[in-house]
mmCIF file of C-alpha atoms in Angstrom:
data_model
loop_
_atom_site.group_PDB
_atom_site.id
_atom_site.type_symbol
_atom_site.label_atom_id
_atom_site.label_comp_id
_atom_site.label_asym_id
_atom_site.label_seq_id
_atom_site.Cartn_x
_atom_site.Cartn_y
_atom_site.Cartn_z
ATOM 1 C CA UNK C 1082 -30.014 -50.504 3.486
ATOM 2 C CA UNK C 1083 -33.408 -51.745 4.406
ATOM 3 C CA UNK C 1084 -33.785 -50.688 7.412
ATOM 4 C CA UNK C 1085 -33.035 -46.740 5.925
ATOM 5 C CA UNK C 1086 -36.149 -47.877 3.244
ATOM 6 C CA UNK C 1087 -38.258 -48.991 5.315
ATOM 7 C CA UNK C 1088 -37.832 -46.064 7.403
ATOM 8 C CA UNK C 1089 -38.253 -43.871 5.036
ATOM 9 C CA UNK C 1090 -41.850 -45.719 3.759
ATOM 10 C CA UNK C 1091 -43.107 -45.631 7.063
ATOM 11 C CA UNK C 1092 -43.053 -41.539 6.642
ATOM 12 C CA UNK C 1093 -44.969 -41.902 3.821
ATOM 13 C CA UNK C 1094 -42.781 -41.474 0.898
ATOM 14 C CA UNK C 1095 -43.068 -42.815 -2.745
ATOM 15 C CA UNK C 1096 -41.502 -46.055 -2.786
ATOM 16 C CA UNK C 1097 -40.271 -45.278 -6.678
ATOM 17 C CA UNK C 1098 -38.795 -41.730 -4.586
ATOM 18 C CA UNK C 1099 -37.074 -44.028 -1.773
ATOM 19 C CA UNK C 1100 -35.332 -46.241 -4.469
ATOM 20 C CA UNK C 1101 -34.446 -43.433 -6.106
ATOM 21 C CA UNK C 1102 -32.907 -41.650 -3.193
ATOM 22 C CA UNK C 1103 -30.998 -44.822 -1.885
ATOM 23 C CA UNK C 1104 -29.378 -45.625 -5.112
ATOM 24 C CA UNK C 1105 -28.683 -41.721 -6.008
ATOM 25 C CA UNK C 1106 -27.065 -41.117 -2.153
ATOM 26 C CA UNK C 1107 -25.021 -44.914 -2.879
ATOM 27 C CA UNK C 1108 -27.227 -45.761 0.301
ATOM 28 C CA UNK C 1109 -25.129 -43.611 2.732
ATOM 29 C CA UNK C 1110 -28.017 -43.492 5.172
ATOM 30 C CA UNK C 1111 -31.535 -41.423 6.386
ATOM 31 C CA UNK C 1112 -30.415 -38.162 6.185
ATOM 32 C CA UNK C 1113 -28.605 -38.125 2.760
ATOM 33 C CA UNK C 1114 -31.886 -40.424 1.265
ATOM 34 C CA UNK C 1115 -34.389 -38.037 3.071
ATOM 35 C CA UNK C 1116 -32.261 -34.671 1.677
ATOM 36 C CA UNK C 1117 -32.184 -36.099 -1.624
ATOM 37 C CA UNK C 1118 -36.212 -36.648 -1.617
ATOM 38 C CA UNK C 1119 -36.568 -33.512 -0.469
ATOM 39 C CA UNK C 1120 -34.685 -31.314 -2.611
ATOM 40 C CA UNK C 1121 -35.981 -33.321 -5.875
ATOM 41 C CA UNK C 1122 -39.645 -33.871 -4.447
ATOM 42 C CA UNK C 1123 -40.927 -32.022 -7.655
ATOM 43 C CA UNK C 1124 -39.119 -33.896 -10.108
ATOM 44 C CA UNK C 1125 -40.396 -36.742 -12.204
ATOM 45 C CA UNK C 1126 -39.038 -40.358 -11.414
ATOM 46 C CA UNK C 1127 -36.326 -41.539 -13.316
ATOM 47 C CA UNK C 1128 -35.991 -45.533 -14.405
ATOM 48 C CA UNK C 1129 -33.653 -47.193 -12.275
ATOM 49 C CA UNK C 1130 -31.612 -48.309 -13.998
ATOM 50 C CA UNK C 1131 -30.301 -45.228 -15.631
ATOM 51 C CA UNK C 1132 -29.749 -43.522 -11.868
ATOM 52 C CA UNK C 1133 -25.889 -43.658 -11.423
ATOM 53 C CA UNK C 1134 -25.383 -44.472 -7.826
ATOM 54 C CA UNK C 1135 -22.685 -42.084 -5.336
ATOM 55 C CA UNK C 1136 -19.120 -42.301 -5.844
ATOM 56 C CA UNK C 1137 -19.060 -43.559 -2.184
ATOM 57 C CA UNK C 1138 -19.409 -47.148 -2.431
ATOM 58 C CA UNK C 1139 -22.277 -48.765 0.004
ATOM 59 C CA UNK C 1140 -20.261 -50.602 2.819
ATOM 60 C CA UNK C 1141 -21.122 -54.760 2.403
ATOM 61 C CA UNK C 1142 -22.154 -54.758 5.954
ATOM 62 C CA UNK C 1143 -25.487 -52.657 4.448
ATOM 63 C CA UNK C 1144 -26.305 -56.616 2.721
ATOM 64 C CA UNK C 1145 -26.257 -58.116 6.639
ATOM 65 C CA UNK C 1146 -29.823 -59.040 7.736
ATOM 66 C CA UNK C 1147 -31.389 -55.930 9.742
ATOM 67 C CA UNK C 1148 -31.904 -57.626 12.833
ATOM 68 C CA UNK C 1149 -28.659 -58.756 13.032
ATOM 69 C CA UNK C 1150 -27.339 -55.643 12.457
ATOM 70 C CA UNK C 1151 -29.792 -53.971 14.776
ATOM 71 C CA UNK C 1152 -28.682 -56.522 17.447
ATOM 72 C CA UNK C 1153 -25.247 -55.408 17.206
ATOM 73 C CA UNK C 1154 -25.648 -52.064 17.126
ATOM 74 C CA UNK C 1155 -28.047 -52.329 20.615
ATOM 75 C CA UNK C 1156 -24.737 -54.847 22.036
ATOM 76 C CA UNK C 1157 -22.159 -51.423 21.191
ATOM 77 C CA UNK C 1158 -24.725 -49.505 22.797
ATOM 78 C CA UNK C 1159 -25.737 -50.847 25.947
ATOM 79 C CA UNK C 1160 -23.412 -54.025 26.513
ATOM 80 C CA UNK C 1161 -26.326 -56.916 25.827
ATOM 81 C CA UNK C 1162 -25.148 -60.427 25.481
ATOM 82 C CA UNK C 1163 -26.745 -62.512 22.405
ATOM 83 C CA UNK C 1164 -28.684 -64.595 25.339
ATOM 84 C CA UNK C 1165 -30.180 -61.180 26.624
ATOM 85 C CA UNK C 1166 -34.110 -60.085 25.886
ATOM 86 C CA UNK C 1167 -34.629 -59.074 22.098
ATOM 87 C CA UNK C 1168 -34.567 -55.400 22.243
ATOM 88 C CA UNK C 1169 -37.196 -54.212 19.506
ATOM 89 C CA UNK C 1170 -36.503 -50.685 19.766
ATOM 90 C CA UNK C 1171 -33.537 -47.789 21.165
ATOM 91 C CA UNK C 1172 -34.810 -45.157 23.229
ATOM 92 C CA UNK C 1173 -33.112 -42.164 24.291
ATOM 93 C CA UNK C 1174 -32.454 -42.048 27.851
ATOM 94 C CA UNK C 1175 -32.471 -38.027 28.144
ATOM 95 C CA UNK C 1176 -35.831 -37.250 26.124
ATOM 96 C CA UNK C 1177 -37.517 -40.730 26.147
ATOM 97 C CA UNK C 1178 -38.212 -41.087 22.794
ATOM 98 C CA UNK C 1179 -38.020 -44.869 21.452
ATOM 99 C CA UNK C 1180 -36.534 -45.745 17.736
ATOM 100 C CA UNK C 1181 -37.374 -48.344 15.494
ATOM 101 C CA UNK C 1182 -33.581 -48.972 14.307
ATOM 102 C CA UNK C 1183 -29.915 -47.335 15.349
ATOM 103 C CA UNK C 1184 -30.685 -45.271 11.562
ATOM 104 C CA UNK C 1185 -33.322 -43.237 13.338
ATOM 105 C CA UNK C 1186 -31.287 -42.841 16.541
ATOM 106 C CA UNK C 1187 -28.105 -41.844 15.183
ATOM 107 C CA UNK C 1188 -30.335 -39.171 13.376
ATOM 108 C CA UNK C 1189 -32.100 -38.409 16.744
ATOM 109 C CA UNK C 1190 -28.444 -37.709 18.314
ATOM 110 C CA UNK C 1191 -27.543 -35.494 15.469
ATOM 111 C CA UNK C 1192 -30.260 -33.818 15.243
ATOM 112 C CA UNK C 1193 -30.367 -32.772 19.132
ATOM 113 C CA UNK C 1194 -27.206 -33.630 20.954
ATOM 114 C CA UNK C 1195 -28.531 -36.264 22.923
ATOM 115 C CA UNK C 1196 -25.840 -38.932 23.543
ATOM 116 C CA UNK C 1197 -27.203 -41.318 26.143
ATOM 117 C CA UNK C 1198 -29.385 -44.580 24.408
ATOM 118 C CA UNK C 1199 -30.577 -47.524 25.470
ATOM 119 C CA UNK C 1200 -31.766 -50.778 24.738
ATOM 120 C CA UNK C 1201 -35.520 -51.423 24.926
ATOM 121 C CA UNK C 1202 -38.427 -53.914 24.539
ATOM 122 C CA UNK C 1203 -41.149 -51.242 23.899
ATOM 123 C CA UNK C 1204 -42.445 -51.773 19.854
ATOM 124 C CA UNK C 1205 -42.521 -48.831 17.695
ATOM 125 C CA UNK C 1206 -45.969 -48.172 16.643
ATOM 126 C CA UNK C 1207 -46.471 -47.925 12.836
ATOM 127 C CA UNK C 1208 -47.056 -44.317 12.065
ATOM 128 C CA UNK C 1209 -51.278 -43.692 11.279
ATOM 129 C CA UNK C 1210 -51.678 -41.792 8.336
ATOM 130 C CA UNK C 1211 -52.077 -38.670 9.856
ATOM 131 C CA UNK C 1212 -48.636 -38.930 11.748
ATOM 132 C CA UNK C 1213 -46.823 -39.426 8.422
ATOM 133 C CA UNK C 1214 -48.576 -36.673 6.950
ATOM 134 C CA UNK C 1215 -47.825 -34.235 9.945
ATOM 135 C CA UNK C 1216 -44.360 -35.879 9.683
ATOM 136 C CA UNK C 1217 -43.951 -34.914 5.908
ATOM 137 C CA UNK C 1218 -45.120 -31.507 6.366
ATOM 138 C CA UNK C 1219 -42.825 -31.123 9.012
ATOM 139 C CA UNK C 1220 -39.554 -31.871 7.326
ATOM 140 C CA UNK C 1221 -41.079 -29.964 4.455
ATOM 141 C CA UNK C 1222 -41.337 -26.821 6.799
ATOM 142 C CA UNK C 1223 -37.633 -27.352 8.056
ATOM 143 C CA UNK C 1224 -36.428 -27.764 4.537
ATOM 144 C CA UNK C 1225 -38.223 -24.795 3.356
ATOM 145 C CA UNK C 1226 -37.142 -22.579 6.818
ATOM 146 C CA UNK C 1227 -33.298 -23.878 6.018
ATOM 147 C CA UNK C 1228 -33.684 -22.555 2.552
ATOM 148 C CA UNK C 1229 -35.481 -19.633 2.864
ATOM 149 C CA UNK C 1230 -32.282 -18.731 5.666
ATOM 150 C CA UNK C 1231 -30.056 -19.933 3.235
ATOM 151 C CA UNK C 1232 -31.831 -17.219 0.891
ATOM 152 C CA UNK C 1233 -31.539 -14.370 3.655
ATOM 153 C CA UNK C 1234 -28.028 -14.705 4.535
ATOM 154 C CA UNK C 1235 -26.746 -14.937 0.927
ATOM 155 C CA UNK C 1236 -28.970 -11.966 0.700
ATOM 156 C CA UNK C 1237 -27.026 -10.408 3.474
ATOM 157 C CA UNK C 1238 -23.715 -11.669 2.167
ATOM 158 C CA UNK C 1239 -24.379 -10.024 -1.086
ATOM 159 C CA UNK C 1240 -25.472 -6.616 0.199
ATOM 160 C CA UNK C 1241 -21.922 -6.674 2.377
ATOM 161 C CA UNK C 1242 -20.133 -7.379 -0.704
ATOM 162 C CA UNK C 1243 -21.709 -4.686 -2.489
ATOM 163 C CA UNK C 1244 -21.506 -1.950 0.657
ATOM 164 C CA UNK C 1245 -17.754 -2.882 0.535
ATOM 165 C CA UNK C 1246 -17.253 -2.575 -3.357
ATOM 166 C CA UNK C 1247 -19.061 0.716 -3.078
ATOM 167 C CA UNK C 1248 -16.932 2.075 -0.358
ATOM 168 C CA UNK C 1249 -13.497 0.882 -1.888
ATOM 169 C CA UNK C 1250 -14.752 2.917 -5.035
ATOM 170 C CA UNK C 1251 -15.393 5.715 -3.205
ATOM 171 C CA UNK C 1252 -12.436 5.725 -1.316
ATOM 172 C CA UNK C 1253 -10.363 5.456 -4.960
ATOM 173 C CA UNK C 1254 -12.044 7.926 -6.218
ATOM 174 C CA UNK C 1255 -11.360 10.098 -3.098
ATOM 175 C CA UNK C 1256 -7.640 9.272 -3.854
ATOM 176 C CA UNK C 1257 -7.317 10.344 -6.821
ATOM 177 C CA UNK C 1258 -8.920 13.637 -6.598
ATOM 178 C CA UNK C 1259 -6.611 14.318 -3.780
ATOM 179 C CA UNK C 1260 -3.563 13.563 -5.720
ATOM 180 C CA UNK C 1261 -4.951 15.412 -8.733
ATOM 181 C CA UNK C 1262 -5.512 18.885 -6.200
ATOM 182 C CA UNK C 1263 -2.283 18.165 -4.763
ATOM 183 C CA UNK C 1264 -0.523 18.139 -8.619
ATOM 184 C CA UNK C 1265 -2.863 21.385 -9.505
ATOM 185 C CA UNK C 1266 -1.230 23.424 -6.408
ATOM 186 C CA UNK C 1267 2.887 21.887 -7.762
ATOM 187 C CA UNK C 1268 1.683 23.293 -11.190
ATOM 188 C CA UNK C 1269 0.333 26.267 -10.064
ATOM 189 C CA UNK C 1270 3.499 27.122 -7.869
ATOM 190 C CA UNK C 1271 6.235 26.329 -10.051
ATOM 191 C CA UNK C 1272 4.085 28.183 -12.962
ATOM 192 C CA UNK C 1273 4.507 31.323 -9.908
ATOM 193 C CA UNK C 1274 7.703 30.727 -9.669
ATOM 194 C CA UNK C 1275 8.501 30.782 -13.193
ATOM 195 C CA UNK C 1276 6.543 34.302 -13.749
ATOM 196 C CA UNK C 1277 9.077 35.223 -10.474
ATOM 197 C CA UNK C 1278 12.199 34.372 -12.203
ATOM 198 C CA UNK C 1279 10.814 35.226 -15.686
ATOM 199 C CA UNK C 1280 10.347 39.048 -14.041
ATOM 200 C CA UNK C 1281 13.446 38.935 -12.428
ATOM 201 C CA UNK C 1282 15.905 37.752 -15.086
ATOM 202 C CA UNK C 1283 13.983 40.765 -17.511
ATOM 203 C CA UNK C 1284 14.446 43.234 -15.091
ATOM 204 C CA UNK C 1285 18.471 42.336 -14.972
ATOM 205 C CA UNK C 1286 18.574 42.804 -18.596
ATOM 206 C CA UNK C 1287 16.790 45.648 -18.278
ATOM 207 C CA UNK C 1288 18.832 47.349 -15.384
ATOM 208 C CA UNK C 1289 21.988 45.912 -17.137
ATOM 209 C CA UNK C 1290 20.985 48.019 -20.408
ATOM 210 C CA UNK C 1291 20.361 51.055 -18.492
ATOM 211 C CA UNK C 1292 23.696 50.723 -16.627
ATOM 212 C CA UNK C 1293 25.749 49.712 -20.268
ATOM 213 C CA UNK C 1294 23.872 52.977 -21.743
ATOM 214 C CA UNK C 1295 24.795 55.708 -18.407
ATOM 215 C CA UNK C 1296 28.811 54.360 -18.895
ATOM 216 C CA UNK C 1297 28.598 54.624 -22.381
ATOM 217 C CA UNK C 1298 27.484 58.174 -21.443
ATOM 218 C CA UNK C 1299 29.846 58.555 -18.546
ATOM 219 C CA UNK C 1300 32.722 57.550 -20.982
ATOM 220 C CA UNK C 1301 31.456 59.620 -23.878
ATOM 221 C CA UNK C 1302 31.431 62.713 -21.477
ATOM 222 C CA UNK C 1303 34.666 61.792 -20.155
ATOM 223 C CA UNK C 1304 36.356 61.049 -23.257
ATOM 224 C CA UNK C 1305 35.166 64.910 -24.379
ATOM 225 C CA UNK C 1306 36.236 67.020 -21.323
ATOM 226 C CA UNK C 1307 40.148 65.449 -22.278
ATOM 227 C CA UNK C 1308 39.409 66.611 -25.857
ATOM 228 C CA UNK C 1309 38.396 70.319 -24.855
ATOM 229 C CA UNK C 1310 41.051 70.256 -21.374
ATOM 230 C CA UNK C 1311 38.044 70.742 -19.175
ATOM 231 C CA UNK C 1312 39.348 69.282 -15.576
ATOM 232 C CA UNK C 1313 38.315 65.847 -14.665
ATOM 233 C CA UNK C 1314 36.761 65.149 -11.146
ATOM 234 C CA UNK C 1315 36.014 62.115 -9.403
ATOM 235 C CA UNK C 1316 32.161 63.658 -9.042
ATOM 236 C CA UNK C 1317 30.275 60.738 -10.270
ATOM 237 C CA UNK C 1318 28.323 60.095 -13.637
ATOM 238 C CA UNK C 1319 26.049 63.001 -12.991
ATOM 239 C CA UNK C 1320 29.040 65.816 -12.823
ATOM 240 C CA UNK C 1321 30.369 63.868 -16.109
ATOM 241 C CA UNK C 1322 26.730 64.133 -17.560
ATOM 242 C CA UNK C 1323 26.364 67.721 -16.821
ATOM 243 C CA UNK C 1324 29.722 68.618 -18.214
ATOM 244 C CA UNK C 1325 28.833 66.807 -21.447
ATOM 245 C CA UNK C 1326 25.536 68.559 -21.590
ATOM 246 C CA UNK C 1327 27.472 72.402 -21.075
ATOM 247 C CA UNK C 1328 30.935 71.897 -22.814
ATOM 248 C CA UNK C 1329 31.093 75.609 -22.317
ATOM 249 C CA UNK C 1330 30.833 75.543 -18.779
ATOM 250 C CA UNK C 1331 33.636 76.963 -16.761
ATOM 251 C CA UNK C 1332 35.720 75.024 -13.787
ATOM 252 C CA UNK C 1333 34.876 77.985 -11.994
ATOM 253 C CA UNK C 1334 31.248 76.507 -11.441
ATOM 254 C CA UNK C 1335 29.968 75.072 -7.790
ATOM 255 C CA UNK C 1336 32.403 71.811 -6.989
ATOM 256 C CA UNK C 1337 31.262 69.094 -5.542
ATOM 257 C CA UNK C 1338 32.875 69.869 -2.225
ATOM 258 C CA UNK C 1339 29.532 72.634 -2.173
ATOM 259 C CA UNK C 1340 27.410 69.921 -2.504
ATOM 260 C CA UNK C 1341 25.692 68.926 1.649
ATOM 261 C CA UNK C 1342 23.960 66.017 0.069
ATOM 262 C CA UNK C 1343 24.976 62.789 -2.227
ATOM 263 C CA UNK C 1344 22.622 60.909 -4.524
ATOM 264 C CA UNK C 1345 23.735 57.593 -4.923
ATOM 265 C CA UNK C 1346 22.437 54.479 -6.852
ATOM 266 C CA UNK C 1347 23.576 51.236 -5.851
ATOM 267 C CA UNK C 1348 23.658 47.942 -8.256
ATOM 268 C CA UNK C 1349 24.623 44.385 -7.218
ATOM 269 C CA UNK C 1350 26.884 42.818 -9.067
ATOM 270 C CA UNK C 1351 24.804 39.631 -9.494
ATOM 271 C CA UNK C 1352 22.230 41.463 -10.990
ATOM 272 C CA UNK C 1353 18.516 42.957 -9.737
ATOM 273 C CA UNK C 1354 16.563 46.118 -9.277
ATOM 274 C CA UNK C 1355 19.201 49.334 -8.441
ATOM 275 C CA UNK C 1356 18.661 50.914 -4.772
ATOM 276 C CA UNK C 1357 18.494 54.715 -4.515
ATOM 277 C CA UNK C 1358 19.426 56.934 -1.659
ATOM 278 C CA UNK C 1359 20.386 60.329 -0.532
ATOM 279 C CA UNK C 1360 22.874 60.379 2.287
ATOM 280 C CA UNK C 1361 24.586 63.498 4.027
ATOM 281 C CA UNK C 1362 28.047 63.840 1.699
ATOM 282 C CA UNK C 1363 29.373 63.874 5.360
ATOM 283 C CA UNK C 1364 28.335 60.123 5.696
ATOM 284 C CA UNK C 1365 31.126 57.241 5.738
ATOM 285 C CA UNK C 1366 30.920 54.705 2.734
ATOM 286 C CA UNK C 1367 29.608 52.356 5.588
ATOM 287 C CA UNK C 1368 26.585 54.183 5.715
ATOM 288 C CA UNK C 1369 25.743 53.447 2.281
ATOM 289 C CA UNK C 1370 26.482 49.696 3.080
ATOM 290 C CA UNK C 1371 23.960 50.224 6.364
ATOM 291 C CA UNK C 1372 21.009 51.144 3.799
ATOM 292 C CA UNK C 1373 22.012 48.140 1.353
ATOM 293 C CA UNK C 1374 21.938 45.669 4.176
ATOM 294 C CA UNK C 1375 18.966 47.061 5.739
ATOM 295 C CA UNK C 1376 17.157 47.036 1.685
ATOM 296 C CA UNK C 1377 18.088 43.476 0.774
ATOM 297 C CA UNK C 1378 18.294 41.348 4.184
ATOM 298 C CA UNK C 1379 21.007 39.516 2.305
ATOM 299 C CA UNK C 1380 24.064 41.916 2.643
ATOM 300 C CA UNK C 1381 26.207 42.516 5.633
ATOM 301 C CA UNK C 1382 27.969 45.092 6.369
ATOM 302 C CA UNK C 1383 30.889 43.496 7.486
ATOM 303 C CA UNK C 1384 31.979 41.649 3.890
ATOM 304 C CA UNK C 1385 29.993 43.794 1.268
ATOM 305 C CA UNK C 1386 32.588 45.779 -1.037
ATOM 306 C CA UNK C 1387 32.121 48.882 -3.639
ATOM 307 C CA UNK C 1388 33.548 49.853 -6.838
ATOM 308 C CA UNK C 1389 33.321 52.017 -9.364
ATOM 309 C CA UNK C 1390 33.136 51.536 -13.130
ATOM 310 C CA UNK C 1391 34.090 55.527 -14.522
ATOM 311 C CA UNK C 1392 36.658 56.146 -13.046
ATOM 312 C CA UNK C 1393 37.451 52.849 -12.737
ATOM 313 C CA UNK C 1394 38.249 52.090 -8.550
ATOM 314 C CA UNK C 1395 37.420 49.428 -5.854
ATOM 315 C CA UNK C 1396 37.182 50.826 -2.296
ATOM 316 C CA UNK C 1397 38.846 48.946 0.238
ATOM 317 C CA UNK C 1398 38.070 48.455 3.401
ATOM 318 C CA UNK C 1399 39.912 51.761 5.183
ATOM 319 C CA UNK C 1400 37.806 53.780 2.584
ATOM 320 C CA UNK C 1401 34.751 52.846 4.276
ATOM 321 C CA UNK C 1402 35.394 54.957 7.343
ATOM 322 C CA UNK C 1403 35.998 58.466 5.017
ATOM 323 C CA UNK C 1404 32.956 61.030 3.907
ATOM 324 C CA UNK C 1405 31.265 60.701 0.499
ATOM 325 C CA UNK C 1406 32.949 63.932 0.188
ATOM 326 C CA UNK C 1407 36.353 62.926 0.875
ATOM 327 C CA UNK C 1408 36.055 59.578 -1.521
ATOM 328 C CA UNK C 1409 35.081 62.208 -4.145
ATOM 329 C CA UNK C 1410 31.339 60.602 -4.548
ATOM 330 C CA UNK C 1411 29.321 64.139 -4.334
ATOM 331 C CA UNK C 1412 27.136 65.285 -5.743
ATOM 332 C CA UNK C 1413 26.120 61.428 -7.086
ATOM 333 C CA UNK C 1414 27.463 58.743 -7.898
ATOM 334 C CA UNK C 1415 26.666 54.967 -8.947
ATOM 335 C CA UNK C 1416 28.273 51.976 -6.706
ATOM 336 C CA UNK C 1417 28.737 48.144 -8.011
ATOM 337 C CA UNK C 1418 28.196 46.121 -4.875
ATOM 338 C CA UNK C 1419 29.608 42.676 -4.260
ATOM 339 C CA UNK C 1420 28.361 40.842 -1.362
#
C-alpha cells in the first residue's frame, strides 16, 4: 500500500527495508511492516525478488489510488459527501493529534484506545530530521522495553516451572520414604510375631515331651505296683513316682488323706506353658478352675472341664463342688484342661 510506504519513509526508514517489509508482511499494513523492520533491522537486505511475500494475500483495494481511498475512509468516518472540503488529514477528537492517512489513525486507536476521529483540513507537516530520528529511537526503545519484558517474564515463567518440578520431586521422594518406613515397621512386626509363635509352638513340644515322659513314668510305676500287689491309689503321678522309686515301701506309709495341702499342675489341652499351684486339699475342683481363669484371662469357670490321663477320668461337672481330697487328687496331681 502506498500510503503504509510512504508512511513508513517519512520515519526515516531504508527504502530497500520498507520494500522489504511490505512484500515480507504481503502488505498487511503499518504495524506488521514497522514490526518486521524492527525485528530484522540488523540484517542485510535481501534482493526482491527472492523475498516470498505472506500467505495472506494483499486485498486489490490496496491498488486503489490513496486519495481515493483516504476519501472514503474520512466519508465512513465522519459522514462527508464527495462535494464536501478535501480533508488532508484525520485528527483524533479526544487527544488532538492530526494523521496523515486512516493507516496512522487506525494505529493511533490501537495503540491508545481512542475511538472518536474526525475529518480535518489541517496538513501534516513532513517530519524534520530530527523528529524522525527521535521517532526511530523511540519505537526502538518500545521494541527493546517489549523484549527485554518478554525476557523477564519467560524468566519468571521458567523459575515457576522449575520451583514446581522441584517441589513435585520432593514431595515423591517424601512418598516413598514414607511407604518404605511404613513396610520396615509390617516387616519388623510380622518378623515379632513369627519369633512369638516360633517360641510358642517350641515350648508346646517341649511341655508335650515332658508330659509324654511323666505318663510314661506314671504308667511304668503303675504297671509295677500290680506286678509286686502294692495297692493302687488315685494319689496323682507323684504318689505313683514315689512308689516306683521305694518298691519296698509299705501301704502302711502316710496316705494321702494326711496330706493338708495339694500340688497341682495344670496343662491345656491346646497346648502352652503348664500352670502350677498349691491349694488347701480341702479346696473344691472349682478352685483350681478360679486360679486357671484368673492365669490365662481366656478360661471361665463356668465351661472349663478336667481330666486325668493315669488313671484315666474326666470330672464332670458335680465333681467340681467336692475337696481335692475327696476326688483323690492329694498330695499332687496333674489336670488336662479343656476350655
Amino acid at each position: 500500500m502506498a500510503g503504509d510506504k510512504d508512511t513508513l519513509l517519512g520515519m526515516g526508514f531504508d527504502p530497500a527495508r520498507v520494500e522489504w517489509a511490505l512484500k515480507a508482511t504481503g502488505n498487511r499494513g503499518l504495524q506488521p511492516a514497522m514490526d518486521h523492520i524492527l525485528e530484522n533491522e540488523s540484517k542485510p537486505v535481501p534482493s526482491v525478488e527472492n523475498v516470498s511475500e505472506s500467505s495472506a494475500p494483499a486485498s486489490s483495494a490496496m491498488d486503489v489510488d490513496q486519495d481515493e481511498e483516504d476519501a472514503e475512509a474520512l466519508q465512513s468516518l465522519g459522514g462527508v459527501t464527495a462535494n464536501a472540503v478535501e480533508a488532508k488529514s484525520i485528527k483524533c477528537s479526544e487527544c488532538g493529534k492530526i494523521f496523515k492517512n486512516t493507516a496512522l489513525a487506525e494505529f493511533h486507536a490501537e495503540k491508545s484506545g481512542h475511538d472518536q476521529f474526525e475529518e480535518s483540513t489541517e496538513e501534516v507537516k513532513p517530519l524534520t530530521e530530527e523528529e524522525k530520528k527521535e521517532r526511530l529511537a523511540e519505537l526502538r526503545a518500545k521494541m527493546a522495553e517489549k523484549r527485554s519484558r518478554k525476557t523477564i517474564e519467560e524468566a519468571a515463567e521458567q523459575r515457576a516451572n522449575e520451583q514446581l518440578r522441584r517441589k513435585a520431586g520432593k514431595d515423591l521422594h517424601k512418598v516413598r520414604e514414607d511407604l518404605q518406613a511404613k513396610e520396615a515397621i509390617k516387616e519388623a512386626q510380622q518378623k515379632k510375631r513369627d519369633k512369638i509363635e516360633e517360641a510358642k509352638a517350641r515350648a508346646a513340644v517341649k511341655a508335650q515331651i515332658e508330659a509324654d515322659k511323666k505318663a510314661r513314668a506314671e504308667k511304668a510305676a503303675r504297671e509295677k505296683a500290680l506286678r509286686e500287689g502294692l495297692p493302687i491309689e488315685d494319689a496323682g503321678a507323684s504318689t505313683l513316682a514315689a512308689v516306683a522309686a521305694h518298691p519296698g515301701a509299705s501301704t502302711s506309709g502316710v496316705a494321702g488323706k494326711d496330706f493338708k495341702e495339694t500340688r497341682l499342675q495344670i496343662r491345656m489341652s491346646t497346648g502352652g506353658q503348664p500352670y502350677t499351684t498349691s491349694l488347701p486339699s480341702d479346696s473344691p475342683l472349682s478352685a483350681a478352675a478360679e486360679f486357671l481363669a484368673a492365669q490365662t484371662l481366656t478360661v471361665s469357670v463356668e465351661t472349663v472341664t478336667f481330666a486325668q490321663h493315669f488313671p484315666r477320668k474326666t470330672f464332670s461337672r458335680s465333681d467340681f463342688s467336692k475337696s481335692l481330697r475327696e476326688l483323690g487328687l492329694t498330695p499332687s496331681a496333674v489336670l488336662i484342661a479343656t476350655p
